[in-house]
C-alpha positions as CSV (number, residue, x, y, z in Angstrom):
1,X,30.5,-80.2,-76.2
2,X,29.0,-80.4,-79.7
3,X,31.1,-78.6,-82.2
4,X,27.9,-77.1,-83.8
5,X,27.6,-74.8,-80.8
6,X,30.9,-73.1,-81.7
7,X,29.7,-72.8,-85.3
8,X,26.4,-71.4,-84.3
9,X,27.6,-68.3,-82.4
10,X,31.0,-66.7,-83.0
11,X,32.8,-69.8,-84.3
12,X,36.3,-68.2,-84.4
13,X,36.2,-67.0,-80.8
14,X,37.2,-69.9,-78.5
15,X,36.9,-69.0,-74.8
16,X,38.9,-70.7,-72.1
17,X,37.9,-74.2,-71.3
18,X,36.7,-75.3,-74.8
19,X,33.7,-74.4,-76.9
20,X,32.3,-70.9,-77.5
21,X,28.9,-71.8,-76.1
22,X,29.8,-70.4,-72.7
23,X,29.4,-67.0,-74.2
24,X,25.6,-67.5,-74.1
25,X,25.3,-67.5,-70.3
26,X,22.6,-65.1,-69.1
27,X,23.8,-61.8,-67.6
28,X,22.5,-59.9,-64.7
29,X,22.6,-62.3,-61.8
30,X,20.3,-65.0,-60.5
31,X,16.6,-64.3,-60.7
32,X,14.3,-65.4,-57.9
33,X,11.7,-68.0,-58.7
34,X,14.0,-70.0,-61.0
35,X,12.6,-72.2,-63.7
36,X,11.4,-70.2,-66.7
37,X,11.4,-73.0,-69.3
38,X,8.2,-74.1,-71.0
39,X,6.5,-77.2,-69.8
40,X,5.8,-78.4,-73.4
41,X,6.7,-81.9,-74.3
42,X,10.5,-82.2,-75.1
43,X,12.2,-84.3,-77.7
44,X,14.6,-87.0,-76.4
45,X,17.3,-86.1,-78.8
46,X,16.4,-88.8,-81.3
47,X,15.4,-88.4,-84.9
48,X,12.4,-90.1,-86.5
49,X,14.7,-92.8,-87.7
50,X,15.5,-93.7,-84.1
51,X,19.1,-92.5,-84.2
52,X,20.5,-90.0,-81.7
53,X,21.0,-86.6,-83.3
54,X,23.0,-85.1,-80.4
55,X,21.4,-81.6,-80.3
56,X,23.8,-78.8,-79.2
57,X,23.7,-77.7,-75.6
58,X,24.8,-74.6,-73.6
59,X,26.3,-75.2,-70.2
60,X,23.6,-75.3,-67.5
61,X,23.1,-72.1,-65.6
62,X,23.0,-71.8,-61.8
63,X,19.7,-70.1,-62.4
64,X,17.5,-70.1,-65.5
65,X,16.6,-66.4,-65.2
66,X,18.0,-65.5,-68.6
67,X,16.9,-68.5,-70.6
68,X,13.4,-68.9,-72.0
69,X,12.3,-71.7,-74.3
70,X,9.3,-69.6,-75.3
71,X,7.1,-66.8,-74.0
72,X,3.9,-67.4,-76.0
73,X,0.7,-66.0,-74.5
74,X,1.6,-66.4,-70.8
75,X,-1.2,-66.1,-68.2
76,X,-1.5,-62.8,-66.3
77,X,0.1,-64.5,-63.2
78,X,2.9,-65.9,-65.3
79,X,3.5,-62.6,-67.0
80,X,3.8,-60.8,-63.6
81,X,6.2,-63.4,-62.4
82,X,8.4,-63.0,-65.5
83,X,8.3,-59.2,-65.0
84,X,9.5,-59.6,-61.5
85,X,12.4,-61.8,-62.7
86,X,13.3,-59.2,-65.3
87,X,13.4,-56.5,-62.6
88,X,15.7,-58.6,-60.5
89,X,18.1,-59.4,-63.4
90,X,18.2,-55.7,-64.4
91,X,19.0,-54.7,-60.8
92,X,21.8,-57.3,-60.4
93,X,23.2,-56.4,-63.8
94,X,23.1,-52.7,-62.9
95,X,20.6,-51.9,-65.7
96,X,21.5,-54.6,-68.3
97,X,20.5,-58.2,-68.9
98,X,20.8,-60.7,-71.8
99,X,17.9,-63.1,-72.6
100,X,18.2,-66.2,-74.8
101,X,14.9,-67.2,-76.4
102,X,14.6,-70.8,-77.6
103,X,17.0,-72.3,-75.1
104,X,15.9,-74.9,-72.5
105,X,16.8,-74.4,-68.8
106,X,19.4,-77.2,-69.1
107,X,21.1,-75.4,-72.0
108,X,19.5,-77.4,-74.9
109,X,19.3,-75.3,-78.1
110,X,15.8,-76.3,-79.1
111,X,14.9,-73.2,-81.1
112,X,11.4,-71.8,-82.0
113,X,9.5,-71.5,-85.2
114,X,9.1,-68.1,-86.8
115,X,5.6,-67.6,-85.4
116,X,6.6,-68.7,-81.9
117,X,9.7,-66.5,-81.9
118,X,7.6,-63.5,-83.1
119,X,5.1,-64.0,-80.2
120,X,7.9,-64.6,-77.7
121,X,9.7,-61.3,-78.6
122,X,6.3,-59.5,-78.4
123,X,5.9,-60.8,-74.8
124,X,9.5,-59.8,-74.0
125,X,8.8,-56.3,-75.3
126,X,5.7,-56.1,-73.1
127,X,7.7,-57.2,-70.1
128,X,10.4,-54.5,-70.9
129,X,7.7,-51.8,-71.3
130,X,6.3,-52.8,-67.9
131,X,9.6,-52.1,-66.2
132,X,10.5,-49.1,-68.4
133,X,13.3,-50.8,-70.3
134,X,14.1,-51.3,-74.0
135,X,15.2,-54.4,-75.9
136,X,17.6,-54.9,-78.7
137,X,18.0,-58.1,-80.7
138,X,21.8,-58.9,-80.6
139,X,21.8,-61.9,-82.9
140,X,19.7,-64.9,-84.1
141,X,20.6,-68.2,-85.6
142,X,18.9,-71.2,-87.0
143,X,19.5,-74.5,-85.1
144,X,19.7,-78.0,-86.4
145,X,17.0,-79.7,-84.3
146,X,14.6,-82.7,-85.0
147,X,11.9,-80.7,-86.8
148,X,10.7,-80.2,-90.4
149,X,10.1,-76.5,-89.6
150,X,13.1,-74.1,-89.5
151,X,13.8,-73.2,-85.9
152,X,15.8,-70.2,-84.5
153,X,17.3,-69.1,-81.2
154,X,17.6,-65.3,-80.5
155,X,19.7,-63.4,-78.0
156,X,18.2,-60.1,-76.7
157,X,19.8,-57.3,-74.7
158,X,17.4,-55.6,-72.2
159,X,18.6,-52.2,-71.0
160,X,17.1,-49.8,-68.4
161,X,18.9,-46.9,-66.7
162,X,18.7,-47.5,-62.9
163,X,16.3,-45.2,-61.1
164,X,19.1,-43.6,-59.1
165,X,21.3,-42.8,-62.2
166,X,21.1,-40.6,-65.2
167,X,22.9,-43.2,-67.4
168,X,25.1,-46.4,-67.1
169,X,28.8,-45.4,-66.9
170,X,32.0,-47.2,-67.8
171,X,35.5,-45.8,-67.8
172,X,38.0,-47.1,-70.3
173,X,41.7,-46.1,-70.1
174,X,43.4,-45.9,-73.5
175,X,47.0,-47.2,-73.6
176,X,49.6,-47.8,-76.3
177,X,52.9,-46.6,-77.7
178,X,53.4,-43.1,-79.1
179,X,52.1,-42.7,-82.7
180,X,49.9,-45.9,-82.4
181,X,46.7,-44.0,-83.2
182,X,45.1,-43.7,-79.8
183,X,43.9,-40.1,-80.0
184,X,42.9,-40.5,-83.6
185,X,40.8,-43.6,-82.8
186,X,39.0,-41.7,-80.0
187,X,38.4,-38.7,-82.3
188,X,36.8,-41.0,-84.9
189,X,34.6,-42.7,-82.2
190,X,33.5,-39.6,-80.4
191,X,33.2,-37.1,-83.4
192,X,31.6,-39.5,-85.8
193,X,33.9,-38.7,-88.7
194,X,36.7,-40.8,-90.2
195,X,40.2,-39.5,-90.1
196,X,41.9,-38.0,-93.3
197,X,45.1,-40.0,-92.7
198,X,46.9,-36.9,-91.4
199,X,45.5,-36.8,-87.9
200,X,42.6,-34.4,-88.4
201,X,40.3,-36.5,-86.1
202,X,42.6,-36.1,-83.0
203,X,42.8,-32.2,-83.1
204,X,39.7,-31.8,-80.9
205,X,41.2,-34.0,-78.2
206,X,44.4,-32.1,-77.6
207,X,44.5,-29.7,-74.6
208,X,47.8,-27.8,-75.3
209,X,49.4,-26.1,-78.3
210,X,52.5,-28.2,-78.2
211,X,50.3,-31.3,-78.5
212,X,48.8,-30.0,-81.7
213,X,52.2,-29.1,-83.1
214,X,53.9,-32.4,-82.2
215,X,50.8,-34.6,-82.6
216,X,51.6,-36.3,-79.3
217,X,49.5,-36.5,-76.2
218,X,51.3,-35.3,-73.0
219,X,48.3,-34.9,-70.6
220,X,45.2,-36.8,-69.6
221,X,42.1,-35.9,-71.5
222,X,38.5,-37.3,-71.3
223,X,36.2,-38.1,-74.2
224,X,32.6,-39.5,-74.1
225,X,30.8,-41.9,-76.3
226,X,27.1,-42.6,-75.7
227,X,24.7,-45.4,-76.6
228,X,20.9,-45.0,-76.4
229,X,18.6,-47.7,-75.1
230,X,18.4,-49.3,-78.5
231,X,22.2,-49.6,-78.8
232,X,22.7,-46.8,-81.3
233,X,25.8,-44.6,-81.1
234,X,25.3,-41.1,-79.7
235,X,28.3,-38.8,-80.2
236,X,29.3,-35.3,-81.3
237,X,28.1,-35.8,-84.9
238,X,25.0,-33.7,-86.0
239,X,26.5,-30.8,-83.9
240,X,25.5,-32.3,-80.5
241,X,26.8,-30.8,-77.3
242,X,28.1,-32.8,-74.3
243,X,24.8,-32.1,-72.5
244,X,22.7,-33.4,-75.4
245,X,24.8,-36.6,-75.6
246,X,24.3,-37.2,-71.8
247,X,20.5,-36.6,-72.2
248,X,20.2,-38.9,-75.2
249,X,22.3,-41.8,-73.8
250,X,21.4,-44.6,-71.5
251,X,25.0,-45.9,-71.5
252,X,28.1,-43.7,-71.5
253,X,31.7,-44.8,-72.2
254,X,34.2,-42.3,-70.8
255,X,37.6,-42.7,-72.5
256,X,40.7,-41.7,-70.5
257,X,43.2,-40.7,-73.2
258,X,46.7,-41.3,-71.7
259,X,50.2,-40.4,-73.1
260,X,52.2,-42.9,-75.1
261,X,55.7,-41.4,-74.9
262,X,58.1,-42.7,-72.3
263,X,58.9,-39.3,-70.9
264,X,55.2,-38.9,-69.9
265,X,55.1,-42.3,-68.2
266,X,54.4,-40.8,-64.8
267,X,51.3,-39.2,-66.2
268,X,50.1,-42.5,-67.7
269,X,50.6,-44.3,-64.4
270,X,48.7,-41.5,-62.6
271,X,45.8,-41.9,-65.0
272,X,45.7,-45.7,-64.4
273,X,46.0,-45.5,-60.6
274,X,43.9,-42.5,-59.7
275,X,41.0,-42.6,-62.2
276,X,40.1,-46.2,-61.4
277,X,39.2,-47.3,-65.0
278,X,36.9,-50.3,-65.4
279,X,38.8,-51.5,-68.5
280,X,41.8,-50.6,-70.6
281,X,42.1,-50.5,-74.3
282,X,45.7,-51.2,-75.6
283,X,46.2,-49.7,-79.1
284,X,48.9,-51.3,-81.2
285,X,49.9,-50.0,-84.6
286,X,49.7,-52.7,-87.3
287,X,52.8,-51.5,-89.2
288,X,55.1,-51.2,-86.1
289,X,53.8,-54.0,-84.0
290,X,54.8,-54.3,-80.3
291,X,57.3,-51.4,-79.9
292,X,58.3,-48.7,-77.5
293,X,56.1,-48.5,-74.4
294,X,53.6,-51.2,-75.5
295,X,55.0,-53.9,-73.3
296,X,55.3,-51.5,-70.4
297,X,51.7,-50.4,-70.7
298,X,50.6,-54.0,-71.0
299,X,52.6,-54.8,-67.8
300,X,51.0,-51.8,-66.0
301,X,47.5,-53.0,-66.8
302,X,48.3,-56.5,-65.6
303,X,50.0,-55.2,-62.4
304,X,47.0,-53.1,-61.5
305,X,44.6,-55.9,-62.5
306,X,42.7,-53.8,-65.0
307,X,41.0,-56.0,-67.6
308,X,42.2,-55.0,-71.1
309,X,41.4,-55.6,-74.7
310,X,43.6,-54.8,-77.7
311,X,42.9,-52.7,-80.8
312,X,45.3,-53.1,-83.8
313,X,45.1,-49.8,-85.7
314,X,46.3,-48.5,-89.1
315,X,45.4,-51.8,-90.9
316,X,44.8,-49.7,-94.0
317,X,48.6,-49.0,-94.2
318,X,49.6,-52.6,-94.2
319,X,49.3,-55.8,-96.2
320,X,47.2,-58.6,-94.8
321,X,50.4,-60.6,-94.1
322,X,51.7,-57.7,-91.9
323,X,48.5,-57.5,-89.9
324,X,48.5,-61.3,-89.4
325,X,52.2,-61.1,-88.2
326,X,51.3,-58.4,-85.7
327,X,48.3,-60.5,-84.4
328,X,50.5,-63.6,-84.0
329,X,53.1,-61.5,-82.2
330,X,50.5,-60.3,-79.7
331,X,49.0,-63.8,-79.3
332,X,52.5,-65.1,-78.5
333,X,53.0,-62.5,-75.8
334,X,49.5,-63.0,-74.3
335,X,50.0,-66.7,-74.0
336,X,53.3,-66.5,-72.2
337,X,53.4,-67.8,-68.6
338,X,53.7,-64.2,-67.1
339,X,50.6,-63.1,-69.0
340,X,48.6,-66.3,-69.4
341,X,45.8,-64.7,-71.4
342,X,43.5,-66.3,-74.1
343,X,43.3,-64.0,-77.2
344,X,40.0,-63.8,-79.1
345,X,40.3,-62.3,-82.6
346,X,37.1,-60.5,-83.5
347,X,36.1,-60.7,-87.2
348,X,32.2,-60.4,-87.1
349,X,29.3,-59.0,-85.1
350,X,28.8,-62.5,-83.6
351,X,32.4,-62.5,-82.4
352,X,32.0,-59.0,-80.9
353,X,29.0,-60.1,-78.9
354,X,30.7,-63.3,-77.8
355,X,33.9,-61.5,-76.9
356,X,32.0,-58.9,-74.8
357,X,30.2,-61.5,-72.7
358,X,33.3,-63.7,-72.3
359,X,35.5,-60.7,-71.4
360,X,33.2,-59.8,-68.6
361,X,33.0,-63.3,-67.2
362,X,36.6,-64.4,-67.4
363,X,39.7,-62.3,-66.5
364,X,41.8,-64.4,-68.9
365,X,40.0,-63.5,-72.1
366,X,41.6,-60.8,-74.2
367,X,39.6,-59.7,-77.3
368,X,41.7,-58.4,-80.3
369,X,40.2,-56.0,-82.9
370,X,41.8,-55.0,-86.2
371,X,40.5,-51.7,-87.6
372,X,41.3,-48.5,-89.4
373,X,40.4,-45.0,-88.4
374,X,40.8,-43.8,-92.0
375,X,38.8,-46.4,-94.0
376,X,36.5,-47.3,-91.0
377,X,37.2,-51.0,-91.5
378,X,35.8,-53.1,-88.5
379,X,35.1,-49.9,-86.5
380,X,31.5,-51.0,-86.1
381,X,32.7,-54.2,-84.4
382,X,34.4,-52.2,-81.6
383,X,31.1,-50.2,-81.2
384,X,29.1,-53.4,-80.8
385,X,31.6,-54.6,-78.2
386,X,31.5,-51.4,-76.2
387,X,27.7,-51.3,-76.3
388,X,27.3,-54.7,-74.8
389,X,30.3,-54.6,-72.4
390,X,28.8,-54.9,-68.8
391,X,30.0,-53.2,-65.7
392,X,32.4,-55.2,-63.5
393,X,30.6,-54.6,-60.1
394,X,27.1,-55.7,-59.3
395,X,24.4,-53.8,-57.5
396,X,25.3,-55.4,-54.1
397,X,28.9,-54.3,-54.2
398,X,27.7,-50.8,-55.3
399,X,25.3,-50.6,-52.4
400,X,28.0,-51.6,-49.9
401,X,30.3,-48.8,-51.2
402,X,27.5,-46.2,-51.0
403,X,26.9,-47.1,-47.4
404,X,30.4,-46.1,-46.4
405,X,31.7,-42.7,-45.5
406,X,32.2,-40.2,-48.3
407,X,35.7,-40.3,-49.8
408,X,36.5,-38.2,-53.0
409,X,40.0,-38.4,-54.6
410,X,41.3,-35.1,-55.9
411,X,42.9,-35.7,-59.3
412,X,42.6,-32.3,-61.0
413,X,42.3,-28.7,-59.8
414,X,41.0,-25.8,-61.9
415,X,39.9,-22.1,-61.5
416,X,36.8,-21.3,-63.4
417,X,35.7,-17.7,-63.9
418,X,32.5,-16.8,-62.0
419,X,32.5,-20.3,-60.4
420,X,35.7,-20.3,-58.4
421,X,37.9,-23.3,-57.5
422,X,36.9,-26.6,-59.1
423,X,38.3,-30.1,-58.4
424,X,38.0,-33.2,-60.5
425,X,38.3,-36.8,-59.4
426,X,36.5,-40.0,-58.4
427,X,34.2,-40.7,-55.5
428,X,35.7,-43.9,-54.0
429,X,32.9,-44.5,-51.5
430,X,29.8,-43.0,-50.0
431,X,27.4,-40.4,-51.5
432,X,28.2,-36.7,-52.2
433,X,25.4,-34.1,-52.5
434,X,25.3,-30.5,-53.4
435,X,25.7,-28.3,-50.4
436,X,27.5,-31.0,-48.3
437,X,30.2,-30.0,-45.9
438,X,33.5,-32.0,-46.2
439,X,37.1,-31.8,-45.1
440,X,40.0,-31.9,-47.5
441,X,43.6,-32.8,-46.8
442,X,46.2,-33.6,-45.8
443,X,48.0,-30.3,-46.2
444,X,51.8,-30.1,-46.0
445,X,51.7,-29.9,-42.2
446,X,49.2,-32.8,-42.0
447,X,46.0,-30.8,-41.4
448,X,42.5,-31.1,-42.9
449,X,40.5,-28.0,-44.0
450,X,36.7,-27.6,-44.0
451,X,34.9,-26.8,-47.2
452,X,31.5,-26.9,-48.9
453,X,30.5,-28.5,-52.2
454,X,28.6,-25.8,-54.1
455,X,27.7,-27.8,-57.3
456,X,28.5,-31.1,-59.1
457,X,29.0,-31.9,-62.8
458,X,29.3,-35.3,-64.4
459,X,30.4,-35.6,-68.1
460,X,29.9,-31.8,-68.4
461,X,26.2,-31.8,-67.3
462,X,24.8,-30.8,-63.9
463,X,24.3,-33.5,-61.3
464,X,22.8,-33.1,-57.8
465,X,24.0,-36.4,-56.3
466,X,27.3,-38.3,-56.8
467,X,27.5,-42.0,-56.0
468,X,30.4,-44.3,-55.2
469,X,32.5,-45.2,-58.3
470,X,31.4,-42.2,-60.3
471,X,33.8,-39.5,-61.6
472,X,32.8,-35.8,-61.5
473,X,34.0,-32.2,-60.9
474,X,33.0,-30.4,-57.8
475,X,32.8,-26.6,-57.5
476,X,34.1,-25.3,-54.1
477,X,33.3,-21.6,-54.5
478,X,35.8,-19.2,-52.9
479,X,38.0,-21.9,-51.5
480,X,41.7,-20.9,-51.9
481,X,43.2,-23.0,-54.8
482,X,46.7,-22.7,-53.4
483,X,45.7,-24.8,-50.4
484,X,44.9,-27.8,-52.7
485,X,47.1,-30.3,-54.6
486,X,46.7,-33.5,-56.5
487,X,46.6,-36.6,-54.2
488,X,44.4,-35.0,-51.5
489,X,41.1,-36.5,-50.4
490,X,37.8,-34.9,-49.5
491,X,36.1,-37.0,-46.8
492,X,33.2,-36.7,-44.3
493,X,34.2,-34.8,-41.1
494,X,33.0,-37.7,-38.9
495,X,35.4,-40.1,-40.6
496,X,38.5,-38.9,-38.7
497,X,40.9,-39.8,-41.5
498,X,44.3,-41.3,-40.7
499,X,47.4,-40.0,-42.5
500,X,51.0,-41.2,-42.4
501,X,54.5,-40.3,-43.6
502,X,55.9,-43.8,-42.9
503,X,54.2,-47.0,-44.2
504,X,55.1,-50.6,-45.0
505,X,54.3,-52.5,-48.1
506,X,54.8,-56.1,-49.3
507,X,56.5,-55.7,-52.7
508,X,57.8,-57.6,-55.7
509,X,60.8,-56.0,-57.4
510,X,60.0,-56.4,-61.1
511,X,63.3,-55.0,-62.3
512,X,66.5,-53.4,-61.0
513,X,69.9,-53.2,-62.6
514,X,71.8,-53.9,-59.4
515,X,70.6,-54.3,-55.8
516,X,67.7,-52.6,-54.1
517,X,68.9,-51.3,-50.7
518,X,68.0,-49.1,-47.7
519,X,68.3,-45.4,-48.7
520,X,67.1,-45.9,-52.3
521,X,64.6,-43.3,-53.5
522,X,61.6,-44.2,-55.7
523,X,58.4,-42.5,-56.9
524,X,55.5,-44.2,-55.2
525,X,52.0,-44.4,-56.8
526,X,49.1,-45.4,-54.5
527,X,45.7,-44.5,-56.0
528,X,45.8,-40.7,-56.6
529,X,48.9,-40.3,-54.4
530,X,52.2,-39.7,-56.2
531,X,55.3,-38.8,-54.2
532,X,58.9,-39.6,-53.8
533,X,59.7,-42.0,-50.9
534,X,62.9,-43.3,-49.4
535,X,63.4,-46.9,-48.4
536,X,63.8,-46.9,-44.6
537,X,64.1,-50.7,-44.1
538,X,63.9,-54.0,-45.8
539,X,62.5,-56.6,-43.3
540,X,64.5,-59.8,-43.1
541,X,67.0,-58.8,-45.8
542,X,69.8,-56.4,-46.5
543,X,69.1,-56.0,-50.3
544,X,66.7,-57.1,-53.0
545,X,67.3,-58.3,-56.6
546,X,65.0,-58.6,-59.6
547,X,62.1,-61.0,-58.9
548,X,62.5,-61.1,-55.1
549,X,59.7,-60.3,-52.6
550,X,60.0,-58.5,-49.2
551,X,58.2,-56.2,-46.8
552,X,59.7,-52.8,-47.2
553,X,59.3,-49.7,-45.0
554,X,58.9,-46.4,-47.0
555,X,59.0,-42.8,-45.8
556,X,57.5,-39.9,-47.9
557,X,60.2,-37.2,-48.2
558,X,57.9,-34.1,-48.5
559,X,54.5,-34.3,-46.7
560,X,52.1,-37.0,-45.2
561,X,49.5,-38.7,-47.3
562,X,46.2,-40.4,-46.8
563,X,46.6,-44.2,-47.4
564,X,44.6,-47.3,-46.7
565,X,45.8,-50.8,-45.8
566,X,45.5,-53.2,-48.8
567,X,45.8,-50.4,-51.4
568,X,47.7,-51.4,-54.6
569,X,51.2,-49.8,-54.8
570,X,53.4,-49.2,-57.8
571,X,56.9,-47.7,-57.6
572,X,59.5,-46.7,-60.2
573,X,62.8,-44.9,-60.6
574,X,64.5,-44.9,-64.0
575,X,64.4,-48.5,-65.1
576,X,63.6,-49.8,-61.6
577,X,60.0,-51.0,-61.2
578,X,58.0,-52.8,-58.5
579,X,54.5,-53.5,-57.4
580,X,52.8,-54.5,-54.2
581,X,50.2,-53.5,-51.6
582,X,50.2,-51.5,-48.4
583,X,50.3,-53.7,-45.2
584,X,50.9,-51.3,-42.3
585,X,50.6,-47.5,-41.6
586,X,52.4,-45.5,-38.9
587,X,49.6,-43.1,-38.5
588,X,50.2,-39.5,-37.3
589,X,48.6,-38.9,-33.9
590,X,45.2,-37.2,-33.6
591,X,46.8,-34.2,-31.9
592,X,49.0,-33.5,-35.0
593,X,46.2,-34.4,-37.4
594,X,43.9,-31.4,-36.5
595,X,41.1,-29.8,-38.5
596,X,41.4,-26.3,-39.8
597,X,38.8,-24.1,-41.4
598,X,39.5,-22.3,-44.7
599,X,37.9,-18.9,-45.3
600,X,39.0,-17.7,-48.7
601,X,42.7,-17.1,-48.8
602,X,43.3,-17.4,-45.1
603,X,42.6,-20.1,-42.5
604,X,41.7,-20.3,-38.8
605,X,42.6,-23.1,-36.4
606,X,40.0,-24.5,-34.1
C-alpha cells in the first residue's frame, strides 16, 4: 500500500491491517448492476518519462456501488441506472451512503479536474433529488497523478430518511467515572452553549434535587441531538422544543446518560443491558486519567459487546503533557490482550470522518477524542463523527426483526395526569401500533394481563407506529400501575410467552475473592431483567475460581421472569462478577402461565 494514501486522508489514523485507505470503502451495501466506473482511457501508472509513478490505490470493493470515476453528462438510461443503484445503497445503509468521486472501480485514486468534479457533483445532486435525498461533501483532496492539471477526489455523504421512519435513530450510552464530565458534555452538545466551568451546562439534565445539589447523576436520563440532511447540528439552541428538533432532524442521536459513582453501578448496568445502545461513549477526565469506575465501565461495554469510543474531557484544565500521558495510558490499556483494541486519536475533520467509517466496519477500532466543554476545543470533531456514524444493523436484519411477534421491554413506569399509566422501553421485535391489544407480564404469580396501547411517543413527539429496535413510551390509559414493574415484557397475545424461575447459563467467573459455590446469591442482569438469583447447581464441578468456566443452574428467589435462550447474562455481588449466556430454561407449564384481564384497579381470570 502506497504511503501517500495514508497522507491523503486522515494520516494520523491508522486502522487495523495497515494503511488508512480502508476508511474510504463505500457504505450502504452492494448495489445491483455493479460497475460504475467510466470507460475512458486509463493511464498505465507511468509518467511521460516512462518511469512508474506508483499511483495510490484504495482496496478493491466487492461491489463498485460507491465509487465513481466521474459522472459527467450521463445518458438518460445511464442516469436512471445510477439512480437505481443509489436507491439500493440507501436502502442497505438504512438511509445513508458514502460516494467517492474520482476513484476507479479497482481503487485507483485517479482524481478529476475542477470542471469534471463540478459536473460530477451536479449529476450526483440530481440523482439525490430524484430519490428525495440530500448530499454533503465530507472532504476533498488533491491527488498526485500523471497529469499537468490539478486533480481531486471527493467523498460525499448521501442521506435520506427511510419512507417508513420519521428520522434515523442511534442510541449512545454515556459511561465514565464520577466527575469525569459526562453530563456537562451532554449539556453542551444538546443545549448548544459552552459550560462556565462550574457545571452550568449539566443542570438541565438532572432529574432529582439531590443530583443538582451534589452534581452527580444517580438515575438514567435521555438527551437528544439532531442533525439535518445537510449534516448541521439541531439542538435546543434558539429556544427549540423537542418536537421541533425531531421535525427538523433527519438523524437523531439519543444519549443515555448513566451514573458514574460506584454505588449506582446497578443502575448503570441496567441502562446498558435494557436500553440496547448501539454504541457507548466512555468519558475520561484528562486530569485524573483512568480512575474509579472507568475500568469497570470499560469492562462492561466489552462484556456486553457494545462498540465504544473514548472522549477525554477537561483538556482546558491540563497541560499538553498531562493530556498526552492520559492518551498513552488509555492506548496501553486498549492494546492489552484482554482488550485487543486499536486506538485512533482524532485531531482533524479528516480523522473524524476516517474514524467514523473505520469504527463501523471493524469492532477493534476505538476512536479517541480530546476536547473541552468549557473552551469548546475539538467539540466540532465529535459532532462530525456522530453525524457520519452509521447504524450497526442493515435493512435486511431490520426487516427480519419486524416480521417477528411484537415484544416490548418495560424499562420505566410513570403516571401522567390526564393520560394515565405510561411505560417506557425498547421494542425488541415486531411492530407496535396505536390501539393494539397486547399482554404484559409475568406478574409475581406468573400470569400475563391484557391491555391496550392508547398512544405512542418517540423522543417526546407523537408516533403512530413503532418498529423493532426503536425506543418509545406507550400510554396504557386506565391500566393499574401497581400491576407493573421493571423487567416485564409486553407481547402479542398469540405469542404464548414462556417464563421461568429456574434457568441454566454458561458463565465465565471474572472475579471472586474465594470460591463460587452452590447456594451463593448474585444479582442477575439479562436484558431488562434484574433480580437476585441463587446458585442451585454447578454442572461438573463443586466450585469455581476466578477465570473458570462452567454451566450453572440459577433460581430466581422472588418471581418468574421472561427469558430467551442465547440472551447475554451478567451477574454481580459485591466484588464478584461474571458474564455468560442463557443455555436452557425450565419453563413454567401452560396451566400455571395463564392469561388474566386487567380492568382498572382489579383483574378478572378467564
